[in-house]
JSON list of C-alpha atoms in Angstrom, two decimals:
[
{"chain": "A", "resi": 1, "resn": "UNK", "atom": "CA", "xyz": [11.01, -0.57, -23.80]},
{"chain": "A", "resi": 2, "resn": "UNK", "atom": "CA", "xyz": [13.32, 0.40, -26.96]},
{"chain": "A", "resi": 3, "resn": "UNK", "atom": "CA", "xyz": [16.36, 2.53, -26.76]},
{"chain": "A", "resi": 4, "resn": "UNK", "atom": "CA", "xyz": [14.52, 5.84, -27.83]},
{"chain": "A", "resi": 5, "resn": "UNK", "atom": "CA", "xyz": [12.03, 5.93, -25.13]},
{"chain": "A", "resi": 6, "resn": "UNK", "atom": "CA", "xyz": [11.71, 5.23, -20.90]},
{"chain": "A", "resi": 7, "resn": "UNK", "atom": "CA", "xyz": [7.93, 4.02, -21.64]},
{"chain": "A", "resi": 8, "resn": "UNK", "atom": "CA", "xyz": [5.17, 5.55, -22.51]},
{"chain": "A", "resi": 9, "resn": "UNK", "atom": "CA", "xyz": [1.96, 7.63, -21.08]},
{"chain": "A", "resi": 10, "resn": "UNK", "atom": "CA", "xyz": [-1.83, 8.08, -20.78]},
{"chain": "A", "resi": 11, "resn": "UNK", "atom": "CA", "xyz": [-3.72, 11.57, -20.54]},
{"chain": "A", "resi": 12, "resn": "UNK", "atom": "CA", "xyz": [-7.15, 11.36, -20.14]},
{"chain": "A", "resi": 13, "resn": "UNK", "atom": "CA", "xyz": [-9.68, 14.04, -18.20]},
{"chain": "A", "resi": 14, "resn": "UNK", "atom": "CA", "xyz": [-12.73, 12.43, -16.25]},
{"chain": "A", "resi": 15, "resn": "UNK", "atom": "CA", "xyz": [-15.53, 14.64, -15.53]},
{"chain": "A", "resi": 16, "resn": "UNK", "atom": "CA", "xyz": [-13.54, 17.81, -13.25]},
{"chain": "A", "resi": 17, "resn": "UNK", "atom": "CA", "xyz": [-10.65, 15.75, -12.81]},
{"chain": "A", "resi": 18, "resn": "UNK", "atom": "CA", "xyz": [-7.72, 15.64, -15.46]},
{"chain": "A", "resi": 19, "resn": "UNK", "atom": "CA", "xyz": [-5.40, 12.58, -14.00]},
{"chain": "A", "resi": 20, "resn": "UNK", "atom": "CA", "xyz": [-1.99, 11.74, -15.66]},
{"chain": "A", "resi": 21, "resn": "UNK", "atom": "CA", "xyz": [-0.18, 8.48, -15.34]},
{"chain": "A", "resi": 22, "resn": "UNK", "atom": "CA", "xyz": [3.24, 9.10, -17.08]},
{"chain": "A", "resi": 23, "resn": "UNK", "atom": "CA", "xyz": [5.80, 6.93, -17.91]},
{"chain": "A", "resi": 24, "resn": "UNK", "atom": "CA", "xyz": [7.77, 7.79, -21.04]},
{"chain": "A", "resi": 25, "resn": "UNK", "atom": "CA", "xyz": [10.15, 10.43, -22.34]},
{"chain": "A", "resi": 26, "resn": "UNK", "atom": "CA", "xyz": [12.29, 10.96, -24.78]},
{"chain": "A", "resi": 27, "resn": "UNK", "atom": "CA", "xyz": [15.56, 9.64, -23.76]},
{"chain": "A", "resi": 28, "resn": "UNK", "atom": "CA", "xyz": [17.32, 12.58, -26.42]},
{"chain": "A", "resi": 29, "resn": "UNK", "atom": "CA", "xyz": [16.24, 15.84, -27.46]},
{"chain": "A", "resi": 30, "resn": "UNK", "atom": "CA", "xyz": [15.30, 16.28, -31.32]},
{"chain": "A", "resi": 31, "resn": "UNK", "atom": "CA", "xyz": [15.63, 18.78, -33.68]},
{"chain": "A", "resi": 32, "resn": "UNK", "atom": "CA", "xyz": [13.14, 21.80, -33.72]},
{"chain": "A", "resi": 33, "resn": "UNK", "atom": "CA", "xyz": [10.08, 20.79, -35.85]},
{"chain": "A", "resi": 34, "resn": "UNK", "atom": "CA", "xyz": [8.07, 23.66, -35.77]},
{"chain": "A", "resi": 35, "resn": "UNK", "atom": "CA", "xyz": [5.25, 25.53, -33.49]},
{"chain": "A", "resi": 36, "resn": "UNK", "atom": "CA", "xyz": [2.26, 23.77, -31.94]},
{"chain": "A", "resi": 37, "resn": "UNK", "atom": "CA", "xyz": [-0.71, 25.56, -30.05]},
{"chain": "A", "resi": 38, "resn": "UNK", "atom": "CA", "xyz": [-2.88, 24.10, -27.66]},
{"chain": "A", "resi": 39, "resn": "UNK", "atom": "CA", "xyz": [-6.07, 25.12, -26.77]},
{"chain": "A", "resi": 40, "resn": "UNK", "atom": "CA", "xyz": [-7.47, 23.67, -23.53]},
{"chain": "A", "resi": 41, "resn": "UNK", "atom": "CA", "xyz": [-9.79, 24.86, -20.65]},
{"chain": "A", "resi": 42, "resn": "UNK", "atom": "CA", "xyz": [-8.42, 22.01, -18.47]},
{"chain": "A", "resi": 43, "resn": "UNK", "atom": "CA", "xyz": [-4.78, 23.39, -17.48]},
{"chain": "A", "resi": 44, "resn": "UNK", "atom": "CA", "xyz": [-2.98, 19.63, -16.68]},
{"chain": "A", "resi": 45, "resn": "UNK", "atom": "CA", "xyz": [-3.79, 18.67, -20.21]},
{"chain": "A", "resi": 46, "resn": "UNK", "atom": "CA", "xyz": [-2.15, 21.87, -21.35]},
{"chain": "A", "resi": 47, "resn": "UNK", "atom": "CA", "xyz": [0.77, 21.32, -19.00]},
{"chain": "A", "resi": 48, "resn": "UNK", "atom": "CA", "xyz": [0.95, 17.77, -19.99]},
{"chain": "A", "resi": 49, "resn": "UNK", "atom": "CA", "xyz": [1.38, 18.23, -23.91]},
{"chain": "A", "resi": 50, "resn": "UNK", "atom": "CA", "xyz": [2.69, 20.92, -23.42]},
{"chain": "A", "resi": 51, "resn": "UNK", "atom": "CA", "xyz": [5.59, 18.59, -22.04]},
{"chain": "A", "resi": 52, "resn": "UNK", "atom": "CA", "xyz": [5.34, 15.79, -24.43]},
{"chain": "A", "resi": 53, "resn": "UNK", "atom": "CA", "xyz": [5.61, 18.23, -27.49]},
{"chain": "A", "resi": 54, "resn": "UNK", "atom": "CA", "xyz": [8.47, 20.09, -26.11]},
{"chain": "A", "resi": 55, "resn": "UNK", "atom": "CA", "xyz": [10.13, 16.98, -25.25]},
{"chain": "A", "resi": 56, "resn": "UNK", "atom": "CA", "xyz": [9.50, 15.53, -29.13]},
{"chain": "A", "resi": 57, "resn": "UNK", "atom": "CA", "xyz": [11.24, 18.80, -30.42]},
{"chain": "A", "resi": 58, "resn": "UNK", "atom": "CA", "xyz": [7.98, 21.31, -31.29]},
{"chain": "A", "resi": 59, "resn": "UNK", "atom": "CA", "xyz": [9.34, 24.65, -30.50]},
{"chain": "A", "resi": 60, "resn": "UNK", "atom": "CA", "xyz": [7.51, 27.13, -30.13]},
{"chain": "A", "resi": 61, "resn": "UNK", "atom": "CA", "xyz": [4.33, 25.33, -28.14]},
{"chain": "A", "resi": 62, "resn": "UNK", "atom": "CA", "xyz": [1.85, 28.11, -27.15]},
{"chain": "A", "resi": 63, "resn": "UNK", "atom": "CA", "xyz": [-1.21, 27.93, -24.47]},
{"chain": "A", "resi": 64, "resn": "UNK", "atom": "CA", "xyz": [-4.41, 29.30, -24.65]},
{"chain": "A", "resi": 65, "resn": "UNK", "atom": "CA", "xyz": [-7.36, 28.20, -21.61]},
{"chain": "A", "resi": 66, "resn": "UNK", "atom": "CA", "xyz": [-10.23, 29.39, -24.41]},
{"chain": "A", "resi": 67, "resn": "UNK", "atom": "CA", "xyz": [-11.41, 30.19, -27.61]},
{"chain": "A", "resi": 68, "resn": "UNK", "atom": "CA", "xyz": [-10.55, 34.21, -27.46]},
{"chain": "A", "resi": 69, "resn": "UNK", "atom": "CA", "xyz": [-7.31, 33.42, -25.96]},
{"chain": "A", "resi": 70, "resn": "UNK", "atom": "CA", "xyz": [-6.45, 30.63, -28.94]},
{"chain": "A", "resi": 71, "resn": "UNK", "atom": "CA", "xyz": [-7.28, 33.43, -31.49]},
{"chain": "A", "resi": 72, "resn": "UNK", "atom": "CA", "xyz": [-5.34, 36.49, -30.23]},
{"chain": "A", "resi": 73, "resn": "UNK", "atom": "CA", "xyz": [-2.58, 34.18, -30.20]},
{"chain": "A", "resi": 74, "resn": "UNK", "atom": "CA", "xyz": [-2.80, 32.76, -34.10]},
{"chain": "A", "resi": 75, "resn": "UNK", "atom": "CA", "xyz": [-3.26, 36.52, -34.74]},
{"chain": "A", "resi": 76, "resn": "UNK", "atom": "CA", "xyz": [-0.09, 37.42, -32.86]},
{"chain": "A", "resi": 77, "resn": "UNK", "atom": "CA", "xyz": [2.11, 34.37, -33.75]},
{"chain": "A", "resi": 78, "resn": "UNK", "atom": "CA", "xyz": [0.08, 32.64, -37.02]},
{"chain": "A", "resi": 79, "resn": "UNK", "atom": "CA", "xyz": [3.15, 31.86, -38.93]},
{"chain": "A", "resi": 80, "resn": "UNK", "atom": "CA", "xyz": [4.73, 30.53, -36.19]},
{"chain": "A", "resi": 81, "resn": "UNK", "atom": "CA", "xyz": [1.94, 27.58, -35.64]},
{"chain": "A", "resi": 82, "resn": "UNK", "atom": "CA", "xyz": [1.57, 25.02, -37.99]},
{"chain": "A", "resi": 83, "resn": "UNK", "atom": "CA", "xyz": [-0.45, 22.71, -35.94]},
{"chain": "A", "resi": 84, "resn": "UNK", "atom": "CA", "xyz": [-3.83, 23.51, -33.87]},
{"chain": "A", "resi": 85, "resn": "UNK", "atom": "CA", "xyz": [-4.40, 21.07, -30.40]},
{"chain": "A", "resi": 86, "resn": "UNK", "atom": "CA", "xyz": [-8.02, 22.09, -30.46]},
{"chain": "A", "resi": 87, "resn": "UNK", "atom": "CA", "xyz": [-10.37, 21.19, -27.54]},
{"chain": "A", "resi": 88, "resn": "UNK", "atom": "CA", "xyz": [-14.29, 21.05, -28.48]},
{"chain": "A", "resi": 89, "resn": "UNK", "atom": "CA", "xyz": [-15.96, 22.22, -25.10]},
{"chain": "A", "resi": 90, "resn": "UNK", "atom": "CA", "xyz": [-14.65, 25.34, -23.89]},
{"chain": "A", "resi": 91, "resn": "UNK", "atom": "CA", "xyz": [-16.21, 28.50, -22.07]},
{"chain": "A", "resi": 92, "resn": "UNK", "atom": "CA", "xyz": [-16.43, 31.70, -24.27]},
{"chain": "A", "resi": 93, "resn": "UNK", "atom": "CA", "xyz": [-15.90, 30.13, -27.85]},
{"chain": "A", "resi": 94, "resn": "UNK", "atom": "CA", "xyz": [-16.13, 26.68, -27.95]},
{"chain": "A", "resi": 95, "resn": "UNK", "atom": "CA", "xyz": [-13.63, 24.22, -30.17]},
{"chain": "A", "resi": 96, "resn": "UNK", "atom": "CA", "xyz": [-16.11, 24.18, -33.62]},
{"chain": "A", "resi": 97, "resn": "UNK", "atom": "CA", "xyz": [-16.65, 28.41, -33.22]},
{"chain": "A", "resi": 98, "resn": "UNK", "atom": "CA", "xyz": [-12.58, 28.46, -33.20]},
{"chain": "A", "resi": 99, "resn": "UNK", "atom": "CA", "xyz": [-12.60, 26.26, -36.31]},
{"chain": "A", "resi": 100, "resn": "UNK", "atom": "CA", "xyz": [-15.20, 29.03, -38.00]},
{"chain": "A", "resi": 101, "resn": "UNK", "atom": "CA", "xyz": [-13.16, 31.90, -37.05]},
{"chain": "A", "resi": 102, "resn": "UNK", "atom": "CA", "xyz": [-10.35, 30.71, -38.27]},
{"chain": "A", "resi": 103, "resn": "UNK", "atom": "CA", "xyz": [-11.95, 29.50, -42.16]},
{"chain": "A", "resi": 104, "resn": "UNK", "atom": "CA", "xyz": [-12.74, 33.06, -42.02]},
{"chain": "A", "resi": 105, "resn": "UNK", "atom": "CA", "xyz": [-9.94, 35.36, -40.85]},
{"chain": "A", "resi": 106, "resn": "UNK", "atom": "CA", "xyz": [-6.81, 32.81, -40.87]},
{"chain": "A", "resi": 107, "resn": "UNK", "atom": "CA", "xyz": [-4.14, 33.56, -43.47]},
{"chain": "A", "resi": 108, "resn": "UNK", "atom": "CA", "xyz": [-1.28, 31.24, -43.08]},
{"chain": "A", "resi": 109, "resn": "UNK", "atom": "CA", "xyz": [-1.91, 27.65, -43.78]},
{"chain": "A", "resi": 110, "resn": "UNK", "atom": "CA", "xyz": [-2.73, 25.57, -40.41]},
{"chain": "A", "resi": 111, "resn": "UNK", "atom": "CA", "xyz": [-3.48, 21.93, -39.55]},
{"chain": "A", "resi": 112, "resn": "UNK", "atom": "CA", "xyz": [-5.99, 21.67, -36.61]},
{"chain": "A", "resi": 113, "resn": "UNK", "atom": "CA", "xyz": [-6.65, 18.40, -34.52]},
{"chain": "A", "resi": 114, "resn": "UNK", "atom": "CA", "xyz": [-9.56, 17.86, -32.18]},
{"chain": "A", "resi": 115, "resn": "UNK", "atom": "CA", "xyz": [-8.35, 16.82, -28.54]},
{"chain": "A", "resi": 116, "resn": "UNK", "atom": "CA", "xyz": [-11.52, 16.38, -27.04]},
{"chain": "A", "resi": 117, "resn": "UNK", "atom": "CA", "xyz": [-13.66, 14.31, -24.12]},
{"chain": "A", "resi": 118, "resn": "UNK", "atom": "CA", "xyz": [-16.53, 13.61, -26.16]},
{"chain": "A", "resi": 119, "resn": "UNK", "atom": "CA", "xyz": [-16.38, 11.07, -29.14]},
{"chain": "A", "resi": 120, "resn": "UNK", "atom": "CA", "xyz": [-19.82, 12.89, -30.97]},
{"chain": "A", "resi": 121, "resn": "UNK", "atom": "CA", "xyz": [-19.96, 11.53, -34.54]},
{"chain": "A", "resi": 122, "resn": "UNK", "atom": "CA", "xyz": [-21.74, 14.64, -35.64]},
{"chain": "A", "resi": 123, "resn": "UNK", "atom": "CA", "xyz": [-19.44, 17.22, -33.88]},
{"chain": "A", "resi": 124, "resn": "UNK", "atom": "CA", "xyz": [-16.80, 14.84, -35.72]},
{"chain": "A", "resi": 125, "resn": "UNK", "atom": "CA", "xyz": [-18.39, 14.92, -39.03]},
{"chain": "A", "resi": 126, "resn": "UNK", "atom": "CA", "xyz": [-18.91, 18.80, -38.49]},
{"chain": "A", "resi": 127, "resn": "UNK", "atom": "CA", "xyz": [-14.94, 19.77, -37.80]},
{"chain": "A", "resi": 128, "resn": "UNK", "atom": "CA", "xyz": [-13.88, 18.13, -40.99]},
{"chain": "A", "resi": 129, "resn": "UNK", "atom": "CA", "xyz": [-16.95, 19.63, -42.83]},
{"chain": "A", "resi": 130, "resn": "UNK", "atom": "CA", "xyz": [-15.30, 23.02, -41.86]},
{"chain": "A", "resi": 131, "resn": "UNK", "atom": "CA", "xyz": [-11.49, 21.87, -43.09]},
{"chain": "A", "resi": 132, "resn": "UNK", "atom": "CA", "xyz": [-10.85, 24.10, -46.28]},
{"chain": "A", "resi": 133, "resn": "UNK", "atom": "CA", "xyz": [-7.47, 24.06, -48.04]},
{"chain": "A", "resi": 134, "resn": "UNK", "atom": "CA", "xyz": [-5.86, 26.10, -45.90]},
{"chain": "A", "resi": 135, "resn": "UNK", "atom": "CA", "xyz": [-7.17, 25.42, -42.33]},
{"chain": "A", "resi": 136, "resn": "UNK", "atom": "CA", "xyz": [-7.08, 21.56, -42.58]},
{"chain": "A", "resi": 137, "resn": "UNK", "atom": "CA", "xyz": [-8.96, 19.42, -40.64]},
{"chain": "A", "resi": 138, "resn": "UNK", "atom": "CA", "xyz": [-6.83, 16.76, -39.84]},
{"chain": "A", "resi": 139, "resn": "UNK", "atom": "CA", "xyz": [-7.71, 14.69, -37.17]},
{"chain": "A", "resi": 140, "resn": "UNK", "atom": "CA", "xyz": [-10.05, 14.14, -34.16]},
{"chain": "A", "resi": 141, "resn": "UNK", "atom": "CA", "xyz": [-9.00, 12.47, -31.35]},
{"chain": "A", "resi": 142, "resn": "UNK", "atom": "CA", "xyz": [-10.81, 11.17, -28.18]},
{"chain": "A", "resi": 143, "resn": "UNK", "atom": "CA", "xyz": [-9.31, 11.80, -24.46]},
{"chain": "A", "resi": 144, "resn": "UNK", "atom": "CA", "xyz": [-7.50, 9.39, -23.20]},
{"chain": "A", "resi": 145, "resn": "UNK", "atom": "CA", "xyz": [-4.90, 8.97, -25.11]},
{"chain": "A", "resi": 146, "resn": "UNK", "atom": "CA", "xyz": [-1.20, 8.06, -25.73]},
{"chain": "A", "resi": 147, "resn": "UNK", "atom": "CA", "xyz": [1.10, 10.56, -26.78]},
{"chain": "A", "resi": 148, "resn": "UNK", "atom": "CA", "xyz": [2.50, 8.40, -29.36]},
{"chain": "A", "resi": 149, "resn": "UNK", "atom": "CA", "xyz": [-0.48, 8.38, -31.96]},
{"chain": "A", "resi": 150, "resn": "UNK", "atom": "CA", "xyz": [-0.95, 11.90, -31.04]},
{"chain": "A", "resi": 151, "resn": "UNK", "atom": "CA", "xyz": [2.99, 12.89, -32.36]},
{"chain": "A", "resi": 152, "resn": "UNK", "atom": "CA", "xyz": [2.44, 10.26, -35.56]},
{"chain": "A", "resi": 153, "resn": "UNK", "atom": "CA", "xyz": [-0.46, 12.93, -36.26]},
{"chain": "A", "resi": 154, "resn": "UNK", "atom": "CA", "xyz": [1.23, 15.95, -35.47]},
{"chain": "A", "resi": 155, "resn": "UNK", "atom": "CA", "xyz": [4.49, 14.90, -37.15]},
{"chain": "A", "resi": 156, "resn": "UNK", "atom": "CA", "xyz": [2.25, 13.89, -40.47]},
{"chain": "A", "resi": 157, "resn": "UNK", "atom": "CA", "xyz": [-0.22, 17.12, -39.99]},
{"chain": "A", "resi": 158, "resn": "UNK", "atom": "CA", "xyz": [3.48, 19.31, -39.81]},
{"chain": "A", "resi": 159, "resn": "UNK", "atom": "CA", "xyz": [4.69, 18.05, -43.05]},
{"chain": "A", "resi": 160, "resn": "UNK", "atom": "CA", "xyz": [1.11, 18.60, -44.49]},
{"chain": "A", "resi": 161, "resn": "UNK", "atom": "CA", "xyz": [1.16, 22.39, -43.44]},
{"chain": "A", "resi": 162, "resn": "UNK", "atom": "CA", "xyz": [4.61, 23.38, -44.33]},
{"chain": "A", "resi": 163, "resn": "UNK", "atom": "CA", "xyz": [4.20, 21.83, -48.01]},
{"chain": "A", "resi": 164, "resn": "UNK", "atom": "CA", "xyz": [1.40, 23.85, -48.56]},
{"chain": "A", "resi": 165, "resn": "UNK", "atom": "CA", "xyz": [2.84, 26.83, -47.20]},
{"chain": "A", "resi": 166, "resn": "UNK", "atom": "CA", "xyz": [5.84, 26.42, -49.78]},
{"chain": "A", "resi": 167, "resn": "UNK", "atom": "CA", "xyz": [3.53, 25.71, -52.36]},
{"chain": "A", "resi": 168, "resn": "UNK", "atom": "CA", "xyz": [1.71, 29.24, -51.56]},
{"chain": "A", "resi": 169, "resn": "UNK", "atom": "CA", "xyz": [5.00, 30.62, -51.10]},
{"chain": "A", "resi": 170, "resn": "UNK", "atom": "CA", "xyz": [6.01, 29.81, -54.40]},
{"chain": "A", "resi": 171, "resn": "UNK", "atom": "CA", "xyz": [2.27, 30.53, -55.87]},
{"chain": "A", "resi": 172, "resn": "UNK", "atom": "CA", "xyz": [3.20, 34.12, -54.54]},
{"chain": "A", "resi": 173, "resn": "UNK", "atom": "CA", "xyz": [6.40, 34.87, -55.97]},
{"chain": "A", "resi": 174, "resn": "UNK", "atom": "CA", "xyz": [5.61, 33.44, -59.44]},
{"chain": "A", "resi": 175, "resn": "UNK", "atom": "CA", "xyz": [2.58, 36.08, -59.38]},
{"chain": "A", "resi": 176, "resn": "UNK", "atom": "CA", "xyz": [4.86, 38.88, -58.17]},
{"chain": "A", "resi": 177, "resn": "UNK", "atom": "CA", "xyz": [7.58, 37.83, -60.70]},
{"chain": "A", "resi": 178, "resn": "UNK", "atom": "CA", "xyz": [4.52, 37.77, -63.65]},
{"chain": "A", "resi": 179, "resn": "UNK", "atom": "CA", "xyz": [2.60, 41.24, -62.35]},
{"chain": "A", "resi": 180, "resn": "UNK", "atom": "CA", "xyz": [5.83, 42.98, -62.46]},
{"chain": "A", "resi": 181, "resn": "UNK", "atom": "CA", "xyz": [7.42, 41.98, -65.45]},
{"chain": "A", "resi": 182, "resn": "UNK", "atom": "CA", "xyz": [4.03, 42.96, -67.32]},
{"chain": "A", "resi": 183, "resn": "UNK", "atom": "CA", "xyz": [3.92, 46.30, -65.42]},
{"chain": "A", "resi": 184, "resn": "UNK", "atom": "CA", "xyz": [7.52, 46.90, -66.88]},
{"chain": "A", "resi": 185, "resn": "UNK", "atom": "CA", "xyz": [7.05, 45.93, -70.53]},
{"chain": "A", "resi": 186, "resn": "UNK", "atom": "CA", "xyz": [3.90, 47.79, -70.10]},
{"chain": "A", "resi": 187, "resn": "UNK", "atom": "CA", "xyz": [6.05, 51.13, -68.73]},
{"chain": "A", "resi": 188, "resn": "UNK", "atom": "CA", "xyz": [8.65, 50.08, -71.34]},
{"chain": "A", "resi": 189, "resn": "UNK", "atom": "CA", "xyz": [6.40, 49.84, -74.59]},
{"chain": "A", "resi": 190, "resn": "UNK", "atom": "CA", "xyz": [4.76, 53.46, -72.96]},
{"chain": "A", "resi": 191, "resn": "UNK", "atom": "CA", "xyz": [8.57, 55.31, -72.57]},
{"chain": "A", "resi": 192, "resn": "UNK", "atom": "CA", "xyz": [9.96, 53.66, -76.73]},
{"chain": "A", "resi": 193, "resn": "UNK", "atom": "CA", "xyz": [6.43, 55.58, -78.09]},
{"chain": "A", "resi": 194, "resn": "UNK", "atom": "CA", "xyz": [7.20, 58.23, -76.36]},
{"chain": "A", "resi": 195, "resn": "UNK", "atom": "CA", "xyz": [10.73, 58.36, -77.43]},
{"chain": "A", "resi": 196, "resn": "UNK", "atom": "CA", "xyz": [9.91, 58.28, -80.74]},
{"chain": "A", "resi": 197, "resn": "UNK", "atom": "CA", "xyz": [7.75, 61.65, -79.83]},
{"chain": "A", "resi": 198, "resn": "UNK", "atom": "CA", "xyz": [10.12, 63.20, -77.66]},
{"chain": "A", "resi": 199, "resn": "UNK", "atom": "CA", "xyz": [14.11, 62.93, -78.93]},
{"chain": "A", "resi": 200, "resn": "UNK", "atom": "CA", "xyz": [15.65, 64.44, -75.77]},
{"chain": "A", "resi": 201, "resn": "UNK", "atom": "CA", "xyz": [15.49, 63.68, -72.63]},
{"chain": "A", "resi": 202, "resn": "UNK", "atom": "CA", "xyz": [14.68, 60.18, -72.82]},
{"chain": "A", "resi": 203, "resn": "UNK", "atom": "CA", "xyz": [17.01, 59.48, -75.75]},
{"chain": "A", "resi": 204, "resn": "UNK", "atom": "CA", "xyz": [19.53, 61.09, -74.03]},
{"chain": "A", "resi": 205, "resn": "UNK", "atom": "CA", "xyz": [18.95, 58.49, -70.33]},
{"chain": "A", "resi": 206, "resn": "UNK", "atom": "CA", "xyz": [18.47, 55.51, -72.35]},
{"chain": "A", "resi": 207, "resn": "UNK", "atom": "CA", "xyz": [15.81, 52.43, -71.75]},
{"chain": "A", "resi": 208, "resn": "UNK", "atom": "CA", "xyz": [18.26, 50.65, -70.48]},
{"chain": "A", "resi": 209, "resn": "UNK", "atom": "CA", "xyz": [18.36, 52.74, -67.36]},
{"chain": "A", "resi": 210, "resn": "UNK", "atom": "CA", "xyz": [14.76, 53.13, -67.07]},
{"chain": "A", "resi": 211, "resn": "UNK", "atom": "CA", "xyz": [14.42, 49.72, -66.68]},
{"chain": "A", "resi": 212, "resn": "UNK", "atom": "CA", "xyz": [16.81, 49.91, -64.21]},
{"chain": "A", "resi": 213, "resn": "UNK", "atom": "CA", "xyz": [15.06, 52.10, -62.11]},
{"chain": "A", "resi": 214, "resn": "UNK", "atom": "CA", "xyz": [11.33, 50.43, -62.87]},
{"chain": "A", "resi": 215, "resn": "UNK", "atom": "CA", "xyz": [12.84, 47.29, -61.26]},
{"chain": "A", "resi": 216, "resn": "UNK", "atom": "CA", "xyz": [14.74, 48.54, -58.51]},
{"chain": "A", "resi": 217, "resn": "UNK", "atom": "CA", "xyz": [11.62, 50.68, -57.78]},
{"chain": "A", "resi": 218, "resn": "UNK", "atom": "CA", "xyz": [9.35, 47.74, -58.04]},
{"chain": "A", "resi": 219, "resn": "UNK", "atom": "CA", "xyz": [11.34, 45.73, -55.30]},
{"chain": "A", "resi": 220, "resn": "UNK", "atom": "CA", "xyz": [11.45, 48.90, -53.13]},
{"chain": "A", "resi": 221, "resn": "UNK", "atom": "CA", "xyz": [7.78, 48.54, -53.43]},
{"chain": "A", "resi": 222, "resn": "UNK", "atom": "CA", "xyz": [7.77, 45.07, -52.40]},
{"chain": "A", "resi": 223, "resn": "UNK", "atom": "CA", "xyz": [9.77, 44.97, -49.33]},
{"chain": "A", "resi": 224, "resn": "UNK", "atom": "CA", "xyz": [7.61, 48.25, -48.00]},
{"chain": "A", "resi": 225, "resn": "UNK", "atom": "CA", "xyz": [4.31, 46.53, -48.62]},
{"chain": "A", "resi": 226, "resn": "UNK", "atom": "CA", "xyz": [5.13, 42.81, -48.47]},
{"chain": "A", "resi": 227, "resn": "UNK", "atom": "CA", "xyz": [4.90, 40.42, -51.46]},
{"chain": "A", "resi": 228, "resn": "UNK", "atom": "CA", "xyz": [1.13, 39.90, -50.80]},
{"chain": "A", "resi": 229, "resn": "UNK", "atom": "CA", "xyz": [-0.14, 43.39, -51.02]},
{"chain": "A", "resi": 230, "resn": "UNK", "atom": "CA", "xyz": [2.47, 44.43, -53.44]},
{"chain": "A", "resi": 231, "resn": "UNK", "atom": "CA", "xyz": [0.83, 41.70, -55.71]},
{"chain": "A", "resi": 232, "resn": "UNK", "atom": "CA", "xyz": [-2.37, 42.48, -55.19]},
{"chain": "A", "resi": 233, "resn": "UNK", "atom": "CA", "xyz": [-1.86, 46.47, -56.28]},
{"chain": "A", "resi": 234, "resn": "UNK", "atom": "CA", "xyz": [0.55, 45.21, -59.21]},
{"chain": "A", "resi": 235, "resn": "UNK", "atom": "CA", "xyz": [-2.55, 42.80, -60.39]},
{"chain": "A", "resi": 236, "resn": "UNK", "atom": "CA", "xyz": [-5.28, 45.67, -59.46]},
{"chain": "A", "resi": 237, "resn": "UNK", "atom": "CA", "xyz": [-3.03, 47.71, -61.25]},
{"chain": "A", "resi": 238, "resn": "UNK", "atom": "CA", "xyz": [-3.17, 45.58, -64.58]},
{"chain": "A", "resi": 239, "resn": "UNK", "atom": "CA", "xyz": [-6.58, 44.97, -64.97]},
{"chain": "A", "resi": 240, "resn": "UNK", "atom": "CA", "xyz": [-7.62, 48.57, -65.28]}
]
């Protein structure tokens, strides 16, 4: 036994029965490190991790007992979940029908790892068939297990998720920063021919002023739409 930890702990489910023999804990409470969901018919493995992430730091950890449940709650809380505790054999939806939902209809980046009962090599080599770049297949893991390999993979899977979410981030302002300023050279190149048609009112304002107002109206337009949809009208816009 170290200094950081009072031992350790097995979870494992057995047929109906889910039995827990725990012995370790966190001796000191970390810093937040991000949302966690966990998706589990069996509600002593959900009470159990549940525990052991709260107790590594994760904040927020959501529950969900099925499939429907697990998606209502991405759709409700998406970019608060970076990491997916994904059981395979569920009532309603099952583990790999969450996985296609979520390829499908899932915006925010999301790592997902399979905690399942049944060590299948082709439902294995099926999840991380369905892993795109967004919804990332990162791991599948076999009841029972300890908690410790299971945070390694969550801690790694967390870093994984919020670097690409930067990275999209940063994808979507440089495309809001582009679409705009060629909307506004576009307006501006429009307003000096027509100033060089029309010698009064537009002399008179000044293009300095219209640009102004292009700009501030542009960013109006972005925090009432949001960067993505703003984006997406400003490049609509451009191609026509």
């Amino acid at each position: 036994m170290d200094g950081d930890h009072q031992g350790d702990a097995v979870i494992e489910s057995g047929g109906d029965e889910v039995t827990e023999r725990r012995y370790w804990a966190p001796s000191t409470t970390p810093p937040p490190r991000g949302g966690v969901l966990i998706v589990d018919d069996e509600p002593t493995i959900r009470r159990v991790l549940t525990e052991v992430l709260e107790e590594a730091g994760y904040n927020p950890v959501f529950e969900a007992e099925n499939g429907t449940q697990a998606l209502s709650v991405l759709e409700a809380n998406g970019d608060a979940i970076l990491v997916v505790l994904l059981d395979l054999m569920m009532p309603d939806l099952s583990g790999m029908e969450v996985m296609k939902h979520l390829v499908n209809v899932h915006r925010s980046a999301v790592g997902v790892i399979v905690v399942t009962g049944h060590a299948e090599i082709m439902a294995m080599e099926t999840f991380f068939a369905l892993g795109t770049e967004t919804v990332v297949a990162s791991d599948y893991l076999v009841k029972p297990f300890l908690p410790k390999p299971l945070l390694r993979e969550i801690e790694r899977t967390t870093a994984q998720i919020q670097a690409k979410r930067r990275h999209i981030q940063a994808s979507v302002q440089s495309d809001f920063e582009g679409a705009a300023s060629a909307r506004i050279d576009r307006i501006e190149a429009e307003l000096r021919r027509l100033s060089r048609r029309e010698h009064g009112f537009l002399a008179e304002l000044g293009l300095d002023l219209v640009r102004a107002l292009i700009v501030a109206a542009a960013l109006l337009a972005m925090l009432l739409l949001g960067v993505g949809d703003f984006v997406r009208r400003a490049l609509s816009g451009s191609s026509h």
